[in-house]
Short mmCIF file of C-alpha atoms in Angstrom, two decimals:
data_model
loop_
_atom_site.label_atom_id
_atom_site.label_comp_id
_atom_site.label_asym_id
_atom_site.label_seq_id
_atom_site.Cartn_x
_atom_site.Cartn_y
_atom_site.Cartn_z
CA UNK A 1 84.84 110.88 117.41
CA UNK A 2 86.00 114.22 118.88
CA UNK A 3 83.74 113.61 121.57
CA UNK A 4 85.63 110.40 122.78
CA UNK A 5 88.61 112.13 122.44
CA UNK A 6 87.75 114.95 124.76
CA UNK A 7 85.97 111.86 127.41
CA UNK A 8 89.49 110.22 127.27
CA UNK A 9 91.65 113.36 127.91
CA UNK A 10 89.00 114.36 130.56
CA UNK A 11 91.40 111.89 133.02
CA UNK A 12 94.24 113.33 134.23
CA UNK A 13 96.33 110.38 134.42
CA UNK A 14 95.47 109.51 130.66
CA UNK A 15 96.72 112.63 129.77
CA UNK A 16 99.82 111.65 131.60
CA UNK A 17 100.29 108.76 129.96
CA UNK A 18 99.61 110.63 126.75
CA UNK A 19 102.33 112.95 127.28
CA UNK A 20 104.52 110.25 128.16
CA UNK A 21 104.13 108.26 125.06
CA UNK A 22 104.72 111.52 122.88
CA UNK A 23 108.27 110.45 123.46
CA UNK A 24 108.55 107.45 121.94
CA UNK A 25 106.79 104.09 122.50
CA UNK A 26 106.59 102.21 126.18
CA UNK A 27 105.80 99.23 128.06
CA UNK A 28 102.89 99.20 130.39
CA UNK A 29 105.64 98.32 133.09
CA UNK A 30 107.60 101.41 131.89
CA UNK A 31 104.55 103.38 132.21
CA UNK A 32 103.53 102.29 135.42
CA UNK A 33 106.80 103.26 137.27
CA UNK A 34 106.16 106.60 136.38
CA UNK A 35 102.64 106.42 138.46
CA UNK A 36 101.62 106.06 141.78
CA UNK A 37 99.06 103.66 140.50
CA UNK A 38 99.12 99.75 139.95
CA UNK A 39 100.20 97.99 136.37
CA UNK A 40 96.39 96.65 136.08
CA UNK A 41 95.15 100.35 136.33
CA UNK A 42 97.60 101.81 134.05
CA UNK A 43 96.31 99.00 131.55
CA UNK A 44 93.01 100.41 132.20
CA UNK A 45 93.80 103.42 131.29
CA UNK A 46 95.77 102.20 128.11
CA UNK A 47 92.34 100.41 127.36
CA UNK A 48 90.30 103.67 127.10
CA UNK A 49 93.11 105.52 124.81
CA UNK A 50 93.08 102.50 122.59
CA UNK A 51 89.39 102.05 122.26
CA UNK A 52 89.32 105.98 121.07
CA UNK A 53 92.02 105.66 119.31
CA UNK A 54 95.04 107.75 120.74
CA UNK A 55 96.96 104.73 121.18
CA UNK A 56 97.95 101.80 119.38
CA UNK A 57 99.57 98.71 120.75
CA UNK A 58 102.40 96.33 119.41
CA UNK A 59 103.51 92.86 121.10
CA UNK A 60 107.15 92.14 121.03
CA UNK A 61 108.31 89.16 122.34
CA UNK A 62 106.56 89.14 126.31
CA UNK A 63 106.30 92.83 126.07
CA UNK A 64 103.14 95.04 124.12
CA UNK A 65 104.01 98.48 123.80
CA UNK A 66 102.25 101.06 123.48
CA UNK A 67 102.41 104.37 121.08
CA UNK A 68 100.76 107.34 120.69
CA UNK A 69 98.22 107.65 117.39
CA UNK A 70 97.65 111.76 117.43
CA UNK A 71 95.51 111.91 114.48
CA UNK A 72 92.10 112.02 116.61
CA UNK A 73 94.08 115.19 118.72
CA UNK A 74 93.96 116.69 115.61
CA UNK A 75 90.40 116.36 114.95
CA UNK A 76 90.05 117.72 118.32
CA UNK A 77 92.00 120.53 117.82
CA UNK A 78 90.14 121.02 114.34
CA UNK A 79 86.91 121.68 116.16
CA UNK A 80 88.53 123.01 119.03
CA UNK A 81 90.05 125.65 116.42
CA UNK A 82 86.24 126.51 115.38
CA UNK A 83 86.05 128.62 119.10
CA UNK A 84 89.20 130.76 118.43
CA UNK A 85 87.32 133.68 116.86
CA UNK A 86 84.80 133.51 119.68
CA UNK A 87 87.62 133.77 122.26
CA UNK A 88 89.57 136.42 120.49
CA UNK A 89 86.52 138.89 120.08
CA UNK A 90 85.66 137.94 123.94
CA UNK A 91 89.29 138.99 125.15
CA UNK A 92 89.24 142.30 122.79
CA UNK A 93 86.22 143.07 124.23
CA UNK A 94 87.59 142.62 127.86
CA UNK A 95 90.72 144.46 126.64
CA UNK A 96 88.83 147.39 125.58
CA UNK A 97 86.54 147.33 128.98
CA UNK A 98 89.80 147.13 131.06
CA UNK A 99 91.24 150.43 128.80
CA UNK A 100 87.96 152.29 129.15
CA UNK A 101 88.18 152.09 133.49
CA UNK A 102 92.13 153.02 133.31
CA UNK A 103 91.41 156.07 131.47
#
């Protein structure tokens, strides 16, 4: 599942759409007005995000509203947390090398 989330987040427009949806539900028209791409392209990005579970939609009258579902992001964050110790150790090693060079 995490790999699906990462593939969805690989696209900068989809990341920007998620950022917009973090502020609250929006329609395709609302979202399209914030980007330099048309409604069909925004709809395609929303479909990708829906398929991986990052976005849910609801029909209200003639409009479909999309909202963020952050649960899959938590799963991806949990997976990434396993690498935190690795990076802390690398940075500690780098700090040691730099301190040694400055002496």
